[in-house]
Structures are given as C-alpha cells and as structure tokens.
mmCIF file of N, CA, C and O in Angstrom:
data_model
loop_
_atom_site.group_PDB
_atom_site.id
_atom_site.type_symbol
_atom_site.label_atom_id
_atom_site.label_comp_id
_atom_site.label_asym_id
_atom_site.label_seq_id
_atom_site.Cartn_x
_atom_site.Cartn_y
_atom_site.Cartn_z
ATOM 1 N N MET G 697 -43.593 -23.593 -14.529
ATOM 2 C CA MET G 697 -42.812 -22.497 -15.079
ATOM 3 C C MET G 697 -42.996 -21.211 -14.310
ATOM 4 O O MET G 697 -42.039 -20.472 -14.127
ATOM 5 N N LYS G 698 -44.276 -21.038 -13.842
ATOM 6 C CA LYS G 698 -44.539 -19.796 -13.113
ATOM 7 C C LYS G 698 -43.877 -19.785 -11.759
ATOM 8 O O LYS G 698 -43.397 -18.757 -11.327
ATOM 9 N N LYS G 699 -43.771 -20.986 -11.167
ATOM 10 C CA LYS G 699 -43.089 -21.107 -9.872
ATOM 11 C C LYS G 699 -41.610 -20.770 -10.060
ATOM 12 O O LYS G 699 -40.949 -20.129 -9.157
ATOM 13 N N LEU G 700 -40.963 -21.263 -11.148
ATOM 14 C CA LEU G 700 -39.585 -20.948 -11.401
ATOM 15 C C LEU G 700 -39.319 -19.465 -11.577
ATOM 16 O O LEU G 700 -38.377 -18.877 -11.027
ATOM 17 N N ASN G 701 -40.218 -18.847 -12.301
ATOM 18 C CA ASN G 701 -40.140 -17.369 -12.548
ATOM 19 C C ASN G 701 -40.246 -16.561 -11.175
ATOM 20 O O ASN G 701 -39.473 -15.644 -10.945
ATOM 21 N N ASN G 702 -41.217 -17.039 -10.371
ATOM 22 C CA ASN G 702 -41.387 -16.422 -9.037
ATOM 23 C C ASN G 702 -40.134 -16.562 -8.195
ATOM 24 O O ASN G 702 -39.748 -15.642 -7.485
ATOM 25 N N ALA G 703 -39.621 -17.787 -8.229
ATOM 26 C CA ALA G 703 -38.371 -18.083 -7.409
ATOM 27 C C ALA G 703 -37.281 -17.222 -7.847
ATOM 28 O O ALA G 703 -36.474 -16.659 -7.004
ATOM 29 N N ILE G 704 -37.058 -17.105 -9.158
ATOM 30 C CA ILE G 704 -35.954 -16.330 -9.665
ATOM 31 C C ILE G 704 -36.176 -14.833 -9.329
ATOM 32 O O ILE G 704 -35.270 -14.121 -8.966
ATOM 33 N N ARG G 705 -37.418 -14.388 -9.514
ATOM 34 C CA ARG G 705 -37.737 -12.984 -9.150
ATOM 35 C C ARG G 705 -37.461 -12.703 -7.656
ATOM 36 O O ARG G 705 -36.937 -11.665 -7.283
ATOM 37 N N ASN G 706 -37.908 -13.568 -6.842
ATOM 38 C CA ASN G 706 -37.707 -13.403 -5.346
ATOM 39 C C ASN G 706 -36.293 -13.397 -4.990
ATOM 40 O O ASN G 706 -35.778 -12.620 -4.243
ATOM 41 N N SER G 707 -35.526 -14.254 -5.658
ATOM 42 C CA SER G 707 -34.051 -14.354 -5.378
ATOM 43 C C SER G 707 -33.401 -13.018 -5.849
ATOM 44 O O SER G 707 -32.556 -12.471 -5.172
ATOM 45 N N PHE G 708 -33.787 -12.569 -7.023
ATOM 46 C CA PHE G 708 -33.246 -11.330 -7.576
ATOM 47 C C PHE G 708 -33.604 -10.126 -6.714
ATOM 48 O O PHE G 708 -32.774 -9.279 -6.340
ATOM 49 N N ASP G 709 -34.813 -10.083 -6.299
ATOM 50 C CA ASP G 709 -35.322 -8.996 -5.390
ATOM 51 C C ASP G 709 -34.584 -9.041 -4.069
ATOM 52 O O ASP G 709 -34.174 -7.951 -3.506
ATOM 53 N N SER G 710 -34.356 -10.172 -3.552
ATOM 54 C CA SER G 710 -33.622 -10.312 -2.281
ATOM 55 C C SER G 710 -32.202 -9.850 -2.435
ATOM 56 O O SER G 710 -31.634 -9.232 -1.544
ATOM 57 N N THR G 711 -31.606 -10.193 -3.585
ATOM 58 C CA THR G 711 -30.148 -9.799 -3.790
ATOM 59 C C THR G 711 -30.070 -8.282 -3.962
ATOM 60 O O THR G 711 -29.204 -7.668 -3.387
ATOM 61 N N ILE G 712 -31.020 -7.737 -4.669
ATOM 62 C CA ILE G 712 -31.050 -6.258 -4.837
ATOM 63 C C ILE G 712 -31.258 -5.537 -3.492
ATOM 64 O O ILE G 712 -30.571 -4.580 -3.148
ATOM 65 N N ARG G 713 -32.178 -6.068 -2.689
ATOM 66 C CA ARG G 713 -32.421 -5.517 -1.344
ATOM 67 C C ARG G 713 -31.216 -5.545 -0.478
ATOM 68 O O ARG G 713 -30.806 -4.561 0.215
ATOM 69 N N LYS G 714 -30.485 -6.694 -0.463
ATOM 70 C CA LYS G 714 -29.308 -6.829 0.315
ATOM 71 C C LYS G 714 -28.155 -5.875 -0.164
ATOM 72 O O LYS G 714 -27.403 -5.286 0.580
ATOM 73 N N ALA G 715 -28.086 -5.668 -1.453
ATOM 74 C CA ALA G 715 -27.070 -4.775 -2.024
ATOM 75 C C ALA G 715 -27.385 -3.353 -1.605
ATOM 76 O O ALA G 715 -26.516 -2.637 -1.300
ATOM 77 N N ARG G 716 -28.607 -2.978 -1.718
ATOM 78 C CA ARG G 716 -29.043 -1.604 -1.199
ATOM 79 C C ARG G 716 -28.739 -1.414 0.231
ATOM 80 O O ARG G 716 -28.246 -0.355 0.660
ATOM 81 N N GLU G 717 -29.032 -2.406 1.065
ATOM 82 C CA GLU G 717 -28.742 -2.276 2.504
ATOM 83 C C GLU G 717 -27.247 -2.156 2.802
ATOM 84 O O GLU G 717 -26.826 -1.441 3.588
ATOM 85 N N THR G 718 -26.500 -2.953 2.009
ATOM 86 C CA THR G 718 -25.035 -2.905 2.181
ATOM 87 C C THR G 718 -24.443 -1.561 1.782
ATOM 88 O O THR G 718 -23.587 -1.027 2.432
ATOM 89 N N LEU G 719 -24.970 -1.044 0.656
ATOM 90 C CA LEU G 719 -24.384 0.266 0.178
ATOM 91 C C LEU G 719 -24.879 1.407 1.068
ATOM 92 O O LEU G 719 -24.131 2.429 1.101
ATOM 93 N N SER G 720 -26.043 1.298 1.599
ATOM 94 C CA SER G 720 -26.493 2.387 2.488
ATOM 95 C C SER G 720 -26.063 2.286 4.006
ATOM 96 O O SER G 720 -26.355 3.071 4.745
ATOM 97 N N ASN G 721 -25.403 1.206 4.249
ATOM 98 C CA ASN G 721 -24.899 0.911 5.674
ATOM 99 C C ASN G 721 -23.816 1.955 6.031
ATOM 100 O O ASN G 721 -22.917 2.148 5.342
ATOM 101 N N GLN G 722 -24.016 2.529 7.228
ATOM 102 C CA GLN G 722 -23.064 3.573 7.663
ATOM 103 C C GLN G 722 -22.456 3.190 8.993
ATOM 104 O O GLN G 722 -21.771 3.982 9.706
ATOM 105 N N ARG G 723 -22.514 1.881 9.353
ATOM 106 C CA ARG G 723 -21.912 1.329 10.535
ATOM 107 C C ARG G 723 -20.463 1.313 10.503
ATOM 108 O O ARG G 723 -19.794 1.435 11.490
ATOM 109 N N GLY G 724 -19.849 1.325 9.303
ATOM 110 C CA GLY G 724 -18.379 1.278 9.163
ATOM 111 C C GLY G 724 -17.748 2.592 9.280
ATOM 112 O O GLY G 724 -16.531 2.755 9.205
ATOM 113 N N ASP G 725 -18.552 3.651 9.440
ATOM 114 C CA ASP G 725 -18.065 5.006 9.561
ATOM 115 C C ASP G 725 -17.080 5.165 10.701
ATOM 116 O O ASP G 725 -16.067 5.867 10.528
ATOM 117 N N PHE G 726 -17.291 4.587 11.847
ATOM 118 C CA PHE G 726 -16.467 4.742 12.954
ATOM 119 C C PHE G 726 -15.107 4.061 12.765
ATOM 120 O O PHE G 726 -14.041 4.578 13.186
ATOM 121 N N TYR G 727 -15.056 2.946 12.007
ATOM 122 C CA TYR G 727 -13.846 2.314 11.673
ATOM 123 C C TYR G 727 -12.919 3.209 10.848
ATOM 124 O O TYR G 727 -11.693 3.302 11.031
ATOM 125 N N ILE G 728 -13.500 3.855 9.901
ATOM 126 C CA ILE G 728 -12.790 4.724 9.024
ATOM 127 C C ILE G 728 -12.231 6.003 9.805
ATOM 128 O O ILE G 728 -11.054 6.334 9.651
ATOM 129 N N SER G 729 -13.032 6.579 10.635
ATOM 130 C CA SER G 729 -12.543 7.689 11.414
ATOM 131 C C SER G 729 -11.521 7.266 12.364
ATOM 132 O O SER G 729 -10.552 8.051 12.629
ATOM 133 N N ASP G 730 -11.603 6.070 13.020
ATOM 134 C CA ASP G 730 -10.534 5.531 13.857
ATOM 135 C C ASP G 730 -9.267 5.361 13.095
ATOM 136 O O ASP G 730 -8.176 5.668 13.585
ATOM 137 N N ALA G 731 -9.346 4.822 11.906
ATOM 138 C CA ALA G 731 -8.161 4.556 11.086
ATOM 139 C C ALA G 731 -7.479 5.898 10.692
ATOM 140 O O ALA G 731 -6.240 6.027 10.827
ATOM 141 N N VAL G 732 -8.299 6.923 10.425
ATOM 142 C CA VAL G 732 -7.700 8.216 10.110
ATOM 143 C C VAL G 732 -7.029 8.801 11.377
ATOM 144 O O VAL G 732 -5.959 9.388 11.212
ATOM 145 N N LYS G 733 -7.602 8.637 12.484
ATOM 146 C CA LYS G 733 -7.002 9.142 13.705
ATOM 147 C C LYS G 733 -5.681 8.436 13.983
ATOM 148 O O LYS G 733 -4.720 9.085 14.366
ATOM 149 N N ILE G 734 -5.662 7.142 13.733
ATOM 150 C CA ILE G 734 -4.440 6.393 13.941
ATOM 151 C C ILE G 734 -3.318 6.868 12.964
ATOM 152 O O ILE G 734 -2.128 7.024 13.381
ATOM 153 N N ILE G 735 -3.642 7.050 11.737
ATOM 154 C CA ILE G 735 -2.726 7.497 10.730
ATOM 155 C C ILE G 735 -2.163 8.879 11.107
ATOM 156 O O ILE G 735 -0.955 9.109 11.012
ATOM 157 N N ILE G 736 -3.053 9.775 11.571
ATOM 158 C CA ILE G 736 -2.622 11.098 11.971
ATOM 159 C C ILE G 736 -1.656 11.024 13.123
ATOM 160 O O ILE G 736 -0.630 11.669 13.130
ATOM 161 N N ALA G 737 -2.002 10.152 14.056
ATOM 162 C CA ALA G 737 -1.097 10.008 15.279
ATOM 163 C C ALA G 737 0.251 9.456 14.898
ATOM 164 O O ALA G 737 1.257 9.952 15.357
ATOM 165 N N VAL G 738 0.262 8.467 13.964
ATOM 166 C CA VAL G 738 1.590 7.946 13.535
ATOM 167 C C VAL G 738 2.415 8.968 12.808
ATOM 168 O O VAL G 738 3.605 9.104 13.057
ATOM 169 N N VAL G 739 1.775 9.758 11.889
ATOM 170 C CA VAL G 739 2.491 10.763 11.230
ATOM 171 C C VAL G 739 3.030 11.864 12.115
ATOM 172 O O VAL G 739 4.195 12.235 12.029
ATOM 173 N N LEU G 740 2.220 12.335 13.097
ATOM 174 C CA LEU G 740 2.693 13.319 13.988
ATOM 175 C C LEU G 740 3.798 12.821 14.876
ATOM 176 O O LEU G 740 4.734 13.465 15.228
ATOM 177 N N GLY G 741 3.680 11.534 15.288
ATOM 178 C CA GLY G 741 4.735 10.928 16.111
ATOM 179 C C GLY G 741 6.064 10.869 15.318
ATOM 180 O O GLY G 741 7.171 11.081 15.891
ATOM 181 N N ALA G 742 5.963 10.457 14.083
ATOM 182 C CA ALA G 742 7.173 10.401 13.214
ATOM 183 C C ALA G 742 7.782 11.796 13.026
ATOM 184 O O ALA G 742 9.072 11.925 13.073
ATOM 185 N N LEU G 743 6.985 12.831 12.889
ATOM 186 C CA LEU G 743 7.529 14.191 12.759
ATOM 187 C C LEU G 743 8.147 14.611 14.032
ATOM 188 O O LEU G 743 9.234 15.310 14.028
ATOM 189 N N LEU G 744 7.530 14.293 15.165
ATOM 190 C CA LEU G 744 8.133 14.707 16.474
ATOM 191 C C LEU G 744 9.508 13.939 16.679
ATOM 192 O O LEU G 744 10.426 14.584 17.172
ATOM 193 N N LEU G 745 9.498 12.664 16.356
ATOM 194 C CA LEU G 745 10.676 11.911 16.522
ATOM 195 C C LEU G 745 11.800 12.451 15.646
ATOM 196 O O LEU G 745 13.022 12.579 16.064
ATOM 197 N N ALA G 746 11.483 12.829 14.373
ATOM 198 C CA ALA G 746 12.457 13.412 13.465
ATOM 199 C C ALA G 746 12.934 14.722 13.986
ATOM 200 O O ALA G 746 14.225 15.010 13.947
ATOM 201 N N ALA G 747 12.100 15.578 14.562
ATOM 202 C CA ALA G 747 12.495 16.805 15.108
ATOM 203 C C ALA G 747 13.429 16.695 16.304
ATOM 204 O O ALA G 747 14.459 17.338 16.432
ATOM 205 N N LEU G 748 13.059 15.780 17.203
ATOM 206 C CA LEU G 748 13.915 15.523 18.408
ATOM 207 C C LEU G 748 15.353 14.912 17.977
ATOM 208 O O LEU G 748 16.313 15.322 18.547
ATOM 209 N N THR G 749 15.273 14.044 17.034
ATOM 210 C CA THR G 749 16.526 13.474 16.598
ATOM 211 C C THR G 749 17.400 14.604 15.948
ATOM 212 O O THR G 749 18.588 14.593 16.217
ATOM 213 N N ALA G 750 16.804 15.481 15.229
ATOM 214 C CA ALA G 750 17.566 16.591 14.571
ATOM 215 C C ALA G 750 18.165 17.504 15.678
ATOM 216 O O ALA G 750 19.347 17.858 15.569
ATOM 217 N N ILE G 751 17.350 17.773 16.691
ATOM 218 C CA ILE G 751 17.813 18.677 17.755
ATOM 219 C C ILE G 751 18.985 17.930 18.497
ATOM 220 O O ILE G 751 20.023 18.607 18.767
ATOM 221 N N PHE G 752 18.836 16.717 18.855
ATOM 222 C CA PHE G 752 19.807 16.009 19.564
ATOM 223 C C PHE G 752 21.172 15.901 18.763
ATOM 224 O O PHE G 752 22.228 16.027 19.274
ATOM 225 N N ASN G 753 21.023 15.570 17.491
ATOM 226 C CA ASN G 753 22.212 15.404 16.620
ATOM 227 C C ASN G 753 22.954 16.713 16.392
ATOM 228 O O ASN G 753 24.148 16.740 16.225
ATOM 229 N N SER G 754 22.166 17.839 16.326
ATOM 230 C CA SER G 754 22.856 19.108 15.970
ATOM 231 C C SER G 754 23.320 19.846 17.171
ATOM 232 O O SER G 754 24.287 20.611 17.163
ATOM 233 N N THR G 755 22.682 19.728 18.391
ATOM 234 C CA THR G 755 23.092 20.502 19.531
ATOM 235 C C THR G 755 23.531 19.735 20.714
ATOM 236 O O THR G 755 24.605 20.049 21.299
ATOM 237 N N VAL G 756 22.783 18.749 21.134
ATOM 238 C CA VAL G 756 23.023 18.097 22.397
ATOM 239 C C VAL G 756 24.241 17.111 22.292
ATOM 240 O O VAL G 756 25.120 17.203 23.152
ATOM 241 N N ILE G 757 24.291 16.298 21.296
ATOM 242 C CA ILE G 757 25.400 15.331 21.214
ATOM 243 C C ILE G 757 26.711 16.029 20.950
ATOM 244 O O ILE G 757 27.763 15.711 21.640
ATOM 245 N N PRO G 758 26.866 17.062 20.118
ATOM 246 C CA PRO G 758 28.123 17.693 19.965
ATOM 247 C C PRO G 758 28.535 18.400 21.355
ATOM 248 O O PRO G 758 29.766 18.447 21.689
ATOM 249 N N ARG G 759 27.616 19.013 21.980
ATOM 250 C CA ARG G 759 27.882 19.666 23.267
ATOM 251 C C ARG G 759 28.346 18.627 24.327
ATOM 252 O O ARG G 759 29.339 18.882 25.037
ATOM 253 N N ILE G 760 27.752 17.494 24.331
ATOM 254 C CA ILE G 760 28.189 16.404 25.288
ATOM 255 C C ILE G 760 29.612 15.944 24.997
ATOM 256 O O ILE G 760 30.464 15.738 25.857
ATOM 257 N N THR G 761 29.830 15.790 23.654
ATOM 258 C CA THR G 761 31.183 15.307 23.188
ATOM 259 C C THR G 761 32.245 16.357 23.588
ATOM 260 O O THR G 761 33.309 16.024 24.030
ATOM 261 N N GLN G 762 31.894 17.614 23.388
ATOM 262 C CA GLN G 762 32.835 18.729 23.697
ATOM 263 C C GLN G 762 33.069 18.744 25.231
ATOM 264 O O GLN G 762 34.319 18.914 25.606
ATOM 265 N N GLU G 763 32.046 18.590 25.979
ATOM 266 C CA GLU G 763 32.275 18.609 27.480
ATOM 267 C C GLU G 763 33.110 17.473 27.941
ATOM 268 O O GLU G 763 33.966 17.523 28.845
ATOM 269 N N ILE G 764 32.777 16.282 27.367
ATOM 270 C CA ILE G 764 33.608 15.051 27.773
ATOM 271 C C ILE G 764 35.049 15.242 27.342
ATOM 272 O O ILE G 764 36.013 14.863 28.159
ATOM 273 N N THR G 765 35.317 15.760 26.179
ATOM 274 C CA THR G 765 36.655 15.988 25.750
ATOM 275 C C THR G 765 37.349 16.980 26.575
ATOM 276 O O THR G 765 38.540 16.822 26.991
ATOM 277 N N ARG G 766 36.677 18.061 27.016
ATOM 278 C CA ARG G 766 37.239 19.056 27.863
ATOM 279 C C ARG G 766 37.481 18.524 29.204
ATOM 280 O O ARG G 766 38.511 18.841 29.846
ATOM 281 N N LEU G 767 36.627 17.665 29.745
ATOM 282 C CA LEU G 767 36.799 17.080 31.064
ATOM 283 C C LEU G 767 37.925 16.105 31.139
ATOM 284 O O LEU G 767 38.749 16.187 32.118
ATOM 285 N N PHE G 768 38.155 15.291 30.139
ATOM 286 C CA PHE G 768 39.229 14.305 30.195
ATOM 287 C C PHE G 768 40.455 14.739 29.405
ATOM 288 O O PHE G 768 41.444 14.004 29.376
ATOM 289 N N GLY G 769 40.346 15.776 28.655
ATOM 290 C CA GLY G 769 41.414 16.175 27.810
ATOM 291 C C GLY G 769 42.401 17.067 28.430
ATOM 292 O O GLY G 769 43.253 17.271 29.052
#
C-alpha cells in the first residue's frame, strides 16, 4: 500500500512540476511577437492598398479616360 501511495505521490508531483514549467515557459514569446508583426504588416499593407486604390479611382483613371477621349474624340 505504501508503494502505491509513493507512486501516486511521485506521479502527482511530476505532473505538478511539468505544469509549472509549462506555465513559466517563455520560449513562445518570439512566436507571439512575430505574429503581431505580421498582423501589423498585413493591416498596414491593406490600408496602403486602399489608399492607392482610392487615389487611382478618383484622380488617375478619370484623367486617363479624359485624355483618351480627347485624343480620339
């Protein structure tokens, strides 16, 4: 009976130790910071693309259309 209690206690202590090591592990910090950098880059890229699309649709394309119409009209 004493061996069984010791085995259960050792197993429980080992599980607790592994849980503490896992919770105090900071090796995944770089993955989180890299993911945040990627998200920021994607958002900034989308904003830049939206701004360029708005500029082209409001100024460049109408001007090109007007010039082509004037050239062939």
